[in-house]
PDB file of C-alpha atoms in Angstrom:
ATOM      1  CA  UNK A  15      33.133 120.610  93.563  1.00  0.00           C
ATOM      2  CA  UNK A  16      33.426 124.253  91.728  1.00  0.00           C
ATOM      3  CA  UNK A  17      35.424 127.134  92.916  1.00  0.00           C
ATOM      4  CA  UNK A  18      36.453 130.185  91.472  1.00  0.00           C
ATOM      5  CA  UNK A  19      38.229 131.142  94.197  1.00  0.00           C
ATOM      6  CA  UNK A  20      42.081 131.076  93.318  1.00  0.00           C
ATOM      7  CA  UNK A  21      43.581 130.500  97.394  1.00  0.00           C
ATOM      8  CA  UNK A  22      41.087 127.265  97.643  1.00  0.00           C
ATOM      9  CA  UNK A  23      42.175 126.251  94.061  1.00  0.00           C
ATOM     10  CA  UNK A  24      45.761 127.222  94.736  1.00  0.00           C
ATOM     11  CA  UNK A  25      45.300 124.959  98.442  1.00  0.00           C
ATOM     12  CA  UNK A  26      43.860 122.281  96.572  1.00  0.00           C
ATOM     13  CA  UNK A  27      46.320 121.808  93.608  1.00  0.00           C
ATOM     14  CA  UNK A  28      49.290 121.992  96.361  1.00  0.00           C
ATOM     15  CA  UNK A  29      47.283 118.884  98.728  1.00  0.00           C
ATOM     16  CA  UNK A  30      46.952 116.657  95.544  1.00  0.00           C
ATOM     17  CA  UNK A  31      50.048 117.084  94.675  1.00  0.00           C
ATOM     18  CA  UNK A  32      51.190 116.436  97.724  1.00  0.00           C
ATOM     19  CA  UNK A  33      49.680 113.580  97.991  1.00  0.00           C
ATOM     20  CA  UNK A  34      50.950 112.123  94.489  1.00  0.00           C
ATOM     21  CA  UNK A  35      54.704 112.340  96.004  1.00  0.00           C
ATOM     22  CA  UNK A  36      53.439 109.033  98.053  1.00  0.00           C
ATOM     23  CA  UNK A  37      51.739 106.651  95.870  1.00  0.00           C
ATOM     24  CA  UNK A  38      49.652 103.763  97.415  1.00  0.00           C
ATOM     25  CA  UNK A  39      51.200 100.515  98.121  1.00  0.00           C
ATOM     26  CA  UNK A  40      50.131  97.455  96.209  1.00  0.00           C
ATOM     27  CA  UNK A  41      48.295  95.312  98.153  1.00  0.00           C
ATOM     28  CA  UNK A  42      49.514  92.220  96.791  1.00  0.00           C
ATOM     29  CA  UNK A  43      52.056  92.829  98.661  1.00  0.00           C
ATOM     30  CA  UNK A  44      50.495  92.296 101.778  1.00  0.00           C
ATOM     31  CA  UNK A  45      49.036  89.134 100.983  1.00  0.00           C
ATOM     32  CA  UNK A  46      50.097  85.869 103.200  1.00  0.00           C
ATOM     33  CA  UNK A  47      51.926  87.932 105.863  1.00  0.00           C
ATOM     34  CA  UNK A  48      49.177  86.435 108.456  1.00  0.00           C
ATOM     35  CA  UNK A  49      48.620  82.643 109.419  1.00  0.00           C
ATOM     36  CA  UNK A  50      44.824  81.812 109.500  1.00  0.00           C
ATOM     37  CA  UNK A  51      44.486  82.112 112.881  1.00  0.00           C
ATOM     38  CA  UNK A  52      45.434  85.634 113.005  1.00  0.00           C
ATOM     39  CA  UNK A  53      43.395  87.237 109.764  1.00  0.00           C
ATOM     40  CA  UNK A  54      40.653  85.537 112.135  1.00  0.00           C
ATOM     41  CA  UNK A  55      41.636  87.304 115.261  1.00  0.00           C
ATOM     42  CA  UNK A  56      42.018  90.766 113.386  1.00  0.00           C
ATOM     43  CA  UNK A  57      38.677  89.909 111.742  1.00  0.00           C
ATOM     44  CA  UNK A  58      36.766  89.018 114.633  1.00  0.00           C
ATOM     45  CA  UNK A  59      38.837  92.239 116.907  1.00  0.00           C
ATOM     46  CA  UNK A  60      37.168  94.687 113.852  1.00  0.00           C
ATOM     47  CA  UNK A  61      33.866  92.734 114.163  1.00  0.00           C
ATOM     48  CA  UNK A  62      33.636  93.096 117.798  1.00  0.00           C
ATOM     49  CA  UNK A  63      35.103  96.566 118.289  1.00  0.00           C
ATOM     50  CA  UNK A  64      34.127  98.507 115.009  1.00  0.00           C
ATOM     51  CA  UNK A  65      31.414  97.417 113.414  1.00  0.00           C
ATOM     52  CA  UNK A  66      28.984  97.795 116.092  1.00  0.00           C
ATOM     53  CA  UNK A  67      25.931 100.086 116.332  1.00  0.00           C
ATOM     54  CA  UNK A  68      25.085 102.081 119.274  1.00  0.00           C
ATOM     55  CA  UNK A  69      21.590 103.171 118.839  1.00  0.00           C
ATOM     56  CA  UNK A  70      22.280 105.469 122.032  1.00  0.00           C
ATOM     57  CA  UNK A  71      24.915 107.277 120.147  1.00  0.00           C
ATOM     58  CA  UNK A  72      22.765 108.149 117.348  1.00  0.00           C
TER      59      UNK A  72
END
C-alpha cells in the first residue's frame, strides 16, 4: 500500500503500534488442553457449521 497522505500514515503508524503492545500468544501453549474426543467435536462443530458452501448465498 502507498500513501502520501500524512492523517492515513499518522492512523496507521498509531494501529500498528497499537497492536505491538499485545504480542501473539505461543501456541505451544495451547497444545494438550483437549482430550481426543473433544479436538474431534470442535473439529467436526467447524466442519459442520463453517466450512460449508451455500451456492444460494453467492
Amino acid at each position: 500500500m502507498r500513501t502520501n497522505d500524512p492523517g492515513l500514515l499518522g492512523k496507521l503508524e498509531a494501529l500498528v503500534e497499537e497492536n505491538e503492545k499485545f504480542p501473539e500468544p505461543e501456541i505451544a501453549g495451547y497444545a494438550g488442553i483437549w482430550s481426543k474426543e473433544e479436538a474431534e467435536e470442535i473439529r467436526n462443530i467447524i466442519t459442520e457449521g463453517c466450512e460449508q458452501v451455500h451456492e444460494e448465498d453467492w
